[in-house]
mmCIF file of C-alpha atoms in Angstrom:
data_model
loop_
_atom_site.group_PDB
_atom_site.id
_atom_site.type_symbol
_atom_site.label_atom_id
_atom_site.label_comp_id
_atom_site.label_asym_id
_atom_site.label_seq_id
_atom_site.Cartn_x
_atom_site.Cartn_y
_atom_site.Cartn_z
ATOM 1 C CA MET X 99 -21.573 29.168 15.248
ATOM 2 C CA THR X 100 -22.019 25.432 15.741
ATOM 3 C CA ARG X 101 -22.156 23.516 12.491
ATOM 4 C CA THR X 102 -23.350 20.041 11.560
ATOM 5 C CA ALA X 103 -20.790 17.608 10.178
ATOM 6 C CA LEU X 104 -21.464 14.222 8.613
ATOM 7 C CA VAL X 105 -18.663 11.675 8.390
ATOM 8 C CA VAL X 106 -19.529 8.979 5.870
ATOM 9 C CA GLY X 107 -17.869 5.786 7.042
ATOM 10 C CA GLY X 108 -17.126 6.959 10.554
ATOM 11 C CA ASN X 109 -17.596 4.044 12.908
ATOM 12 C CA ARG X 110 -13.902 3.085 13.198
ATOM 13 C CA GLY X 111 -10.361 3.927 12.115
ATOM 14 C CA ILE X 112 -9.793 7.214 10.327
ATOM 15 C CA GLY X 113 -13.488 8.033 10.127
ATOM 16 C CA LEU X 114 -14.018 7.646 13.860
ATOM 17 C CA ALA X 115 -10.903 9.730 14.585
ATOM 18 C CA VAL X 116 -12.302 12.465 12.331
ATOM 19 C CA ALA X 117 -15.693 12.303 14.044
ATOM 20 C CA ARG X 118 -14.113 12.578 17.477
ATOM 21 C CA ARG X 119 -11.908 15.494 16.418
ATOM 22 C CA LEU X 120 -14.813 17.424 14.906
ATOM 23 C CA SER X 121 -16.934 16.734 17.972
ATOM 24 C CA ALA X 122 -14.122 18.021 20.207
ATOM 25 C CA ASP X 123 -13.953 21.125 18.004
ATOM 26 C CA GLY X 124 -17.611 21.847 18.732
ATOM 27 C CA TYR X 125 -19.420 20.444 15.700
ATOM 28 C CA ARG X 126 -22.661 18.520 15.863
ATOM 29 C CA VAL X 127 -21.442 15.209 14.401
ATOM 30 C CA ALA X 128 -23.160 12.278 12.754
ATOM 31 C CA VAL X 129 -21.437 9.274 11.219
ATOM 32 C CA THR X 130 -22.693 6.608 8.875
ATOM 33 C CA TYR X 131 -22.003 2.913 9.254
ATOM 34 C CA ARG X 132 -22.951 -0.315 7.518
ATOM 35 C CA GLN X 133 -22.735 -2.913 10.293
ATOM 36 C CA ALA X 134 -21.232 -1.933 13.639
ATOM 37 C CA PRO X 135 -22.501 1.396 15.009
ATOM 38 C CA PRO X 136 -20.007 3.923 16.383
ATOM 39 C CA PRO X 137 -19.469 4.670 20.085
ATOM 40 C CA GLY X 138 -22.218 6.678 21.718
ATOM 41 C CA GLU X 139 -20.642 10.135 21.668
ATOM 42 C CA VAL X 140 -21.740 10.770 18.058
ATOM 43 C CA LEU X 141 -24.985 10.117 16.205
ATOM 44 C CA GLY X 142 -24.746 6.865 14.262
ATOM 45 C CA VAL X 143 -26.845 6.511 11.119
ATOM 46 C CA PRO X 144 -26.961 3.305 9.053
ATOM 47 C CA CYS X 145 -26.121 3.917 5.403
ATOM 48 C CA ASP X 146 -25.035 1.855 2.420
ATOM 49 C CA VAL X 147 -23.490 4.250 -0.090
ATOM 50 C CA THR X 148 -24.080 1.733 -2.889
ATOM 51 C CA ASN X 149 -27.842 2.179 -2.373
ATOM 52 C CA LEU X 150 -29.365 5.533 -3.286
ATOM 53 C CA ASP X 151 -32.424 5.058 -1.084
ATOM 54 C CA SER X 152 -30.168 4.326 1.884
ATOM 55 C CA VAL X 153 -28.236 7.541 1.240
ATOM 56 C CA ARG X 154 -31.454 9.562 1.113
ATOM 57 C CA GLU X 155 -32.739 8.035 4.332
ATOM 58 C CA ALA X 156 -29.459 8.722 6.131
ATOM 59 C CA PHE X 157 -29.414 12.386 5.125
ATOM 60 C CA ASP X 158 -33.082 12.818 6.024
ATOM 61 C CA ARG X 159 -32.390 11.513 9.524
ATOM 62 C CA VAL X 160 -29.280 13.646 10.052
ATOM 63 C CA GLU X 161 -31.079 16.767 8.871
ATOM 64 C CA GLU X 162 -34.055 16.011 11.102
ATOM 65 C CA GLU X 163 -31.954 15.447 14.231
ATOM 66 C CA LEU X 164 -28.976 17.791 13.742
ATOM 67 C CA GLY X 165 -29.866 20.206 10.953
ATOM 68 C CA PRO X 166 -28.464 20.738 7.435
ATOM 69 C CA VAL X 167 -25.085 19.167 6.713
ATOM 70 C CA GLU X 168 -22.552 21.966 6.428
ATOM 71 C CA VAL X 169 -19.407 19.804 6.563
ATOM 72 C CA LEU X 170 -19.238 16.522 4.649
ATOM 73 C CA VAL X 171 -16.346 14.115 5.127
ATOM 74 C CA VAL X 172 -16.390 11.111 2.799
ATOM 75 C CA ASN X 173 -14.379 8.225 4.192
ATOM 76 C CA ALA X 174 -16.357 5.128 3.145
ATOM 77 C CA GLY X 175 -14.065 2.696 1.356
ATOM 78 C CA ILE X 176 -13.355 -0.955 0.697
ATOM 79 C CA THR X 177 -10.548 -2.962 -0.892
ATOM 80 C CA ARG X 178 -10.607 -6.027 -3.124
ATOM 81 C CA ASP X 179 -6.877 -6.572 -3.599
ATOM 82 C CA GLY X 180 -5.501 -8.840 -6.281
ATOM 83 C CA LEU X 181 -3.270 -8.874 -9.326
ATOM 84 C CA LEU X 182 -4.912 -7.708 -12.538
ATOM 85 C CA VAL X 183 -4.463 -11.016 -14.342
ATOM 86 C CA SER X 184 -6.644 -12.770 -11.774
ATOM 87 C CA MET X 185 -8.979 -9.902 -10.844
ATOM 88 C CA SER X 186 -12.618 -10.498 -11.683
ATOM 89 C CA GLU X 187 -14.810 -7.732 -13.053
ATOM 90 C CA ARG X 188 -16.825 -7.897 -9.820
ATOM 91 C CA ASP X 189 -13.699 -7.332 -7.730
ATOM 92 C CA PHE X 190 -12.633 -4.446 -9.928
ATOM 93 C CA ALA X 191 -16.050 -2.819 -9.799
ATOM 94 C CA ALA X 192 -16.693 -3.147 -6.054
ATOM 95 C CA PRO X 193 -14.183 -0.496 -4.849
ATOM 96 C CA VAL X 194 -15.222 1.833 -7.652
ATOM 97 C CA LEU X 195 -18.890 1.514 -6.670
ATOM 98 C CA THR X 196 -18.248 2.150 -2.975
ATOM 99 C CA ASN X 197 -15.249 4.475 -2.981
ATOM 100 C CA LEU X 198 -16.037 6.643 -6.015
ATOM 101 C CA THR X 199 -19.688 6.285 -7.000
ATOM 102 C CA GLY X 200 -20.619 6.291 -3.309
ATOM 103 C CA ALA X 201 -18.766 9.584 -2.910
ATOM 104 C CA TYR X 202 -20.712 11.005 -5.847
ATOM 105 C CA ARG X 203 -24.012 9.995 -4.245
ATOM 106 C CA VAL X 204 -23.410 11.461 -0.799
ATOM 107 C CA THR X 205 -21.758 14.602 -2.144
ATOM 108 C CA LYS X 206 -24.592 15.298 -4.551
ATOM 109 C CA ARG X 207 -27.097 14.965 -1.717
ATOM 110 C CA ALA X 208 -25.103 17.217 0.626
ATOM 111 C CA VAL X 209 -24.510 19.921 -1.965
ATOM 112 C CA ARG X 210 -28.222 20.714 -2.234
ATOM 113 C CA GLY X 211 -28.289 22.269 1.216
ATOM 114 C CA MET X 212 -24.870 23.854 0.841
ATOM 115 C CA LEU X 213 -25.947 25.661 -2.304
ATOM 116 C CA ARG X 214 -28.984 27.072 -0.512
ATOM 117 C CA ALA X 215 -26.800 28.239 2.372
ATOM 118 C CA ARG X 216 -24.037 29.464 0.047
ATOM 119 C CA ARG X 217 -21.416 27.811 2.230
ATOM 120 C CA GLY X 218 -20.024 24.364 2.933
ATOM 121 C CA ARG X 219 -16.964 22.179 3.319
ATOM 122 C CA ILE X 220 -16.428 18.865 1.533
ATOM 123 C CA VAL X 221 -13.407 16.711 2.337
ATOM 124 C CA LEU X 222 -12.823 13.447 0.482
ATOM 125 C CA LEU X 223 -10.489 10.781 1.853
ATOM 126 C CA SER X 224 -8.292 9.431 -0.937
ATOM 127 C CA SER X 225 -4.973 7.618 -0.494
ATOM 128 C CA GLN X 226 -1.293 7.910 -1.240
ATOM 129 C CA VAL X 227 -1.873 4.855 -3.458
ATOM 130 C CA ALA X 228 -3.965 7.059 -5.747
ATOM 131 C CA LEU X 229 -0.823 9.051 -6.561
ATOM 132 C CA SER X 230 1.953 6.481 -6.458
ATOM 133 C CA GLY X 231 0.085 3.287 -7.374
ATOM 134 C CA GLU X 232 0.448 -0.094 -5.705
ATOM 135 C CA ALA X 233 0.783 -3.583 -7.152
ATOM 136 C CA GLY X 234 -2.347 -5.579 -6.426
ATOM 137 C CA GLN X 235 -4.494 -2.489 -5.912
ATOM 138 C CA ALA X 236 -5.312 -1.305 -9.431
ATOM 139 C CA ASN X 237 -9.019 -1.193 -8.579
ATOM 140 C CA TYR X 238 -8.607 0.638 -5.264
ATOM 141 C CA ALA X 239 -6.034 3.071 -6.691
ATOM 142 C CA ALA X 240 -8.259 3.853 -9.676
ATOM 143 C CA ALA X 241 -11.222 4.619 -7.432
ATOM 144 C CA LYS X 242 -9.179 6.757 -5.039
ATOM 145 C CA ALA X 243 -7.504 8.603 -7.922
ATOM 146 C CA GLY X 244 -10.962 9.281 -9.332
ATOM 147 C CA LEU X 245 -11.802 11.176 -6.156
ATOM 148 C CA ILE X 246 -9.099 13.708 -6.965
ATOM 149 C CA GLY X 247 -10.524 14.536 -10.381
ATOM 150 C CA PHE X 248 -14.006 14.562 -8.885
ATOM 151 C CA ALA X 249 -12.973 16.977 -6.133
ATOM 152 C CA ARG X 250 -11.111 19.352 -8.410
ATOM 153 C CA SER X 251 -14.007 19.499 -10.861
ATOM 154 C CA LEU X 252 -16.409 20.270 -8.011
ATOM 155 C CA ALA X 253 -14.004 22.883 -6.646
ATOM 156 C CA ARG X 254 -14.424 24.736 -9.937
ATOM 157 C CA GLU X 255 -18.196 24.235 -10.014
ATOM 158 C CA LEU X 256 -18.899 25.238 -6.431
ATOM 159 C CA GLY X 257 -16.193 27.708 -5.440
ATOM 160 C CA GLY X 258 -18.274 30.732 -6.372
ATOM 161 C CA ARG X 259 -20.998 29.586 -3.977
ATOM 162 C CA GLY X 260 -18.786 29.506 -0.904
ATOM 163 C CA ILE X 261 -18.236 25.736 -0.962
ATOM 164 C CA THR X 262 -14.746 24.264 -0.782
ATOM 165 C CA VAL X 263 -13.858 20.753 -1.922
ATOM 166 C CA ASN X 264 -10.556 19.182 -0.899
ATOM 167 C CA VAL X 265 -8.853 15.808 -0.656
ATOM 168 C CA VAL X 266 -6.779 14.286 2.118
ATOM 169 C CA ALA X 267 -4.498 11.459 0.972
ATOM 170 C CA PRO X 268 -3.263 9.333 3.882
ATOM 171 C CA GLY X 269 -0.413 6.891 3.634
ATOM 172 C CA LEU X 270 -0.298 3.606 5.506
ATOM 173 C CA THR X 271 -2.345 4.344 8.624
ATOM 174 C CA ASP X 272 -2.590 2.415 11.865
ATOM 175 C CA THR X 273 -6.080 0.984 11.329
ATOM 176 C CA ASP X 274 -7.724 -2.426 11.023
ATOM 177 C CA MET X 275 -7.012 -2.352 7.285
ATOM 178 C CA ALA X 276 -3.278 -2.016 7.925
ATOM 179 C CA ALA X 277 -3.419 -4.650 10.653
ATOM 180 C CA ALA X 278 -4.804 -7.127 8.132
ATOM 181 C CA LEU X 279 -1.682 -6.830 5.965
ATOM 182 C CA PRO X 280 1.007 -9.491 6.329
ATOM 183 C CA GLU X 281 3.855 -8.218 8.483
ATOM 184 C CA ALA X 282 6.353 -8.545 5.630
ATOM 185 C CA ARG X 283 4.140 -6.404 3.406
ATOM 186 C CA ARG X 284 3.757 -3.760 6.116
ATOM 187 C CA GLN X 285 7.498 -3.554 6.591
ATOM 188 C CA ALA X 286 8.074 -3.303 2.834
ATOM 189 C CA ILE X 287 5.681 -0.340 2.649
ATOM 190 C CA LEU X 288 7.272 1.359 5.646
ATOM 191 C CA ALA X 289 10.693 0.988 4.021
ATOM 192 C CA GLY X 290 9.540 3.583 1.494
ATOM 193 C CA VAL X 291 8.276 6.028 4.138
ATOM 194 C CA PRO X 292 10.884 8.658 5.074
ATOM 195 C CA MET X 293 9.456 8.963 8.587
ATOM 196 C CA GLY X 294 9.657 5.187 8.973
ATOM 197 C CA ARG X 295 6.311 4.707 10.694
ATOM 198 C CA MET X 296 2.593 4.414 10.091
ATOM 199 C CA VAL X 297 0.364 7.458 10.228
ATOM 200 C CA ARG X 298 -1.889 7.790 13.263
ATOM 201 C CA PRO X 299 -5.618 8.235 12.523
ATOM 202 C CA GLU X 300 -5.593 11.363 14.679
ATOM 203 C CA GLU X 301 -3.017 12.937 12.344
ATOM 204 C CA VAL X 302 -5.345 12.439 9.396
ATOM 205 C CA ALA X 303 -8.213 13.829 11.459
ATOM 206 C CA ALA X 304 -6.203 16.979 12.179
ATOM 207 C CA ALA X 305 -5.801 17.673 8.455
ATOM 208 C CA VAL X 306 -9.505 17.090 7.857
ATOM 209 C CA ALA X 307 -10.430 19.385 10.738
ATOM 210 C CA PHE X 308 -8.250 22.160 9.336
ATOM 211 C CA LEU X 309 -9.852 21.898 5.886
ATOM 212 C CA ALA X 310 -13.293 21.910 7.492
ATOM 213 C CA GLY X 311 -12.587 25.029 9.512
ATOM 214 C CA SER X 312 -12.783 28.746 8.887
ATOM 215 C CA ASP X 313 -9.018 29.134 8.440
ATOM 216 C CA ALA X 314 -9.169 27.079 5.221
ATOM 217 C CA GLY X 315 -11.698 29.277 3.463
ATOM 218 C CA ALA X 316 -9.363 30.020 0.541
ATOM 219 C CA ILE X 317 -8.215 26.417 0.057
ATOM 220 C CA THR X 318 -10.104 24.366 -2.520
ATOM 221 C CA GLY X 319 -9.116 21.705 -5.038
ATOM 222 C CA ALA X 320 -6.124 20.778 -2.891
ATOM 223 C CA VAL X 321 -4.712 17.324 -2.239
ATOM 224 C CA VAL X 322 -3.180 17.225 1.235
ATOM 225 C CA PRO X 323 -0.853 14.256 1.854
ATOM 226 C CA VAL X 324 -0.649 12.812 5.344
ATOM 227 C CA ASP X 325 1.770 9.999 4.590
ATOM 228 C CA GLY X 326 5.077 10.498 6.367
ATOM 229 C CA GLY X 327 6.625 11.695 3.122
ATOM 230 C CA ALA X 328 5.947 8.519 1.152
ATOM 231 C CA GLY X 329 4.205 10.287 -1.729
ATOM 232 C CA MET X 330 6.407 13.340 -2.111
ATOM 233 C CA GLY X 331 6.998 14.252 -5.730
ATOM 234 C CA TYR X 332 3.665 12.947 -6.980
#
């Protein structure tokens, strides 16, 4: 049976890799974006997860064109890096609003249909930083760590209704965000990665696709690292 999947934050990087993988696996796929729309092979829907009306409008359009969302992948995220002593309250709050509160908004909207159907898959994209921490990313790490508690609480709430909720925690991944890092910083991070390389977006997408599929029906509340071994032990 073909299912509808929505990738929130899916116009590039990990999100686009997830969208392409799910599309290749036979899903009807929509992705949200804020500025640049995705390539034409998936339905692109503008959405600002910091705006509740925008979230409602995005879901209404996806449901109208593709049907109820049965798989939700939440990938929308921003950074506002800086040391705590110089971090403004605005810079601390921005990643929390987008990465955590935004996840709450889209998940709450998606769950309505999943509860009626008594089935669904929710996959939240966190980060290895949520587990190990990272200097200069207290705000980002706090928001991404919050996703883990959020997911595990929902796993307990929704498991009896056939809905699974899991987290994928990528390490340093070969995306525009990683490309923006100074080379010295990239190399310092990779020095702590047993596999000695960045993760490919397609490798993250493979983990998401597994959790979204029928073979993962008994997996919920899990945190799946895709980080080359960098976070082992956390």
